Amino acid sequence: MGAKIKGSEILLKALTEQKVDTIFAYPGGNIISVFDVMMDYRDKINQILVRHEQGAAHAAEGYARVSGRVGVAIVTSGPGVTNTITGIADAMLDSTPIVVIAGQAASTALGTDAFQEVDLVGITQPITKWSYQIRRTEDITMAVAKAFYIASTGRPGPVVLDFTKDAQAGLAEYKPYSIDYIRSYIPKTDVSPASIEQAAELIDNCRKPLVLVGQGVELAGAQQELQDFIEKGNLPAARTLLGLSALSSDHPLNMGMLGLHGNAAPNVLTNQADLIIAVGMRFDDRVTGVVANYAKKAKIIHLDIDKSEIGKIVPCDVPILGDCKESLPMLTARIKKNSHADWIKEFAPLAQKEKELVIDKAIAPASGPIKMGETVHQVALQAPDNTVMVTDVGLNQMFAVRYFKYRSRRSIVSSGGLGTMGFAIPAAIGAATGAPERPVIMFAGDGGIQMTMQEFGTIMEYHIPVKMVVMNNHYLGNVRQWQHLMFNDRYSLTHMLSPMYQDIAAAYGFDYIRVEKRQDLEAGIKAMLAAKGPFFLEVVVEDEENVWPMIRPGSDVDQVYYGPQD
């Protein structure tokens, strides 16, 4: 028998067994013994002290999204772990693999309302792939191995480990635990050849196909497989918000972004298509508009690794269950080469209309205040091709995703399903840590940045070279736009004052430029991108700018509103 060691050390050994290289953490009483052992692992694991536990969860998300590895957060019990709930829910909706490890009161005290005791398993079961309480030291290696296996396989997602204080302090022999099978958990199934045949027949005989590309392509690492598929069939494709970098912005078959503020051509022509091929996307309500009227002329082929998503919202004619990195090559091998030239031509007039009515005004205004669209466009023109773009939530997000350019894989980190304001700063920290060789540019509004601004301390302490673009319009812009459209300009609690960001940047030691005039924008961006360390670029933008086009609530996906025209 080997020597027995404390459970807290067993945890760190188990994490190194999973090849964990970074931990985002915040200490506390019920996890303190783990942090004591972490001192001995500083040369093996990069340990980052965040300023709030929500930041730990979002940073783990950003790390996972760009690296493709599991992000890890370690926090204490009670408020420490309840502060991570937003990040855990965000990770669940956006299929992001993270493991949150939290301290807990001793197992003998459970149920007594002990200090900082909370029913973490009960709270997180609905928003995790797996939530497990470790009560015995002997179970630590098993729990860690299962956590990482479940988080990273199949449709990825968050896992929570609730680690009791006595399990941390107990003694046991360290026994490495590996796992590639759990009886009740089937991460993926073999792709059905019959489904491939049925889908190929529909693809070969359709006249107006449209491929909908979701984040599942990125998660599967199937970007090249997707490209091979659409190129052989000459199939026009459109991307969801989280799938934007799964297909290069410059690809000739890329017809734009789907959804609420997506591009007009793919939205309008969705309801003209006779075949929809959905790849790794879930038919979110922001994509479908009124579901009853969505793609009524089309047969639906749905490729997804998660059985529960197929047919959940939109009825499916041919389901292809499995990993799209496997199913796409099978389809590509089976389909015929095709042209669809006449159908593809139908996208151009709609794209031109949007360019004239919306895009030209957004990115190259003739006069007036600086606009968000032109700010993002100017950054995109200067940013390197391998840039990771991180967004907050709101108008800044919509303008950023519309007008940035995506030329590299895993280039967008944004909160999609949950729409979490305050996401950007900690997620950018995680992204820069997970891909230190890539530039990270963060777009935020003056509302979202104030929600997690304490994480500037993390950026300062670890000198994380995040480039922060804050587009300041003195409003909670997205809500204000809805108040403008649907509530007669009754701007209830959406106008807000901002602090002196110059003083805040100085307090944290960030290089800072404030741009108020259009003629200074290009130079400000150039200075930001040239900076070696973190940089805060504040751009004062039009206060009541709206983002267009828009599928208004209660409208069909082809009922595109281009905004008021002069």
Coordinates of N, CA, C and O in Angstrom, one line a residue, residues 23 26 192 312 322 364 409 411:
I23 N -6.2 27.4 -13.2 CA -7.4 27.5 -12.3 C -7.7 28.9 -12.0 O -6.8 29.7 -11.7
Y26 N -11.0 31.7 -5.9 CA -11.2 32.6 -4.8 C -11.3 31.8 -3.5 O -12.2 30.9 -3.4
S192 N -26.2 6.9 -38.1 CA -26.9 6.0 -38.8 C -26.7 6.1 -40.3 O -27.0 7.2 -40.9
K312 N -37.2 19.3 -31.1 CA -37.7 19.9 -29.9 C -38.5 21.2 -30.2 O -39.5 21.5 -29.6
G322 N -25.5 12.4 -33.8 CA -24.1 12.0 -33.7 C -23.2 13.2 -33.8 O -23.6 14.3 -33.9
A364 N -19.9 53.6 -42.1 CA -19.3 54.8 -42.8 C -20.3 56.0 -42.8 O -20.7 56.5 -43.9
R409 N -10.6 29.9 -36.3 CA -11.5 29.1 -35.5 C -11.6 29.6 -34.1 O -10.6 30.2 -33.6
S411 N -13.1 32.1 -32.6 CA -12.7 33.5 -32.6 C -13.8 34.3 -31.9 O -13.6 35.6 -31.8

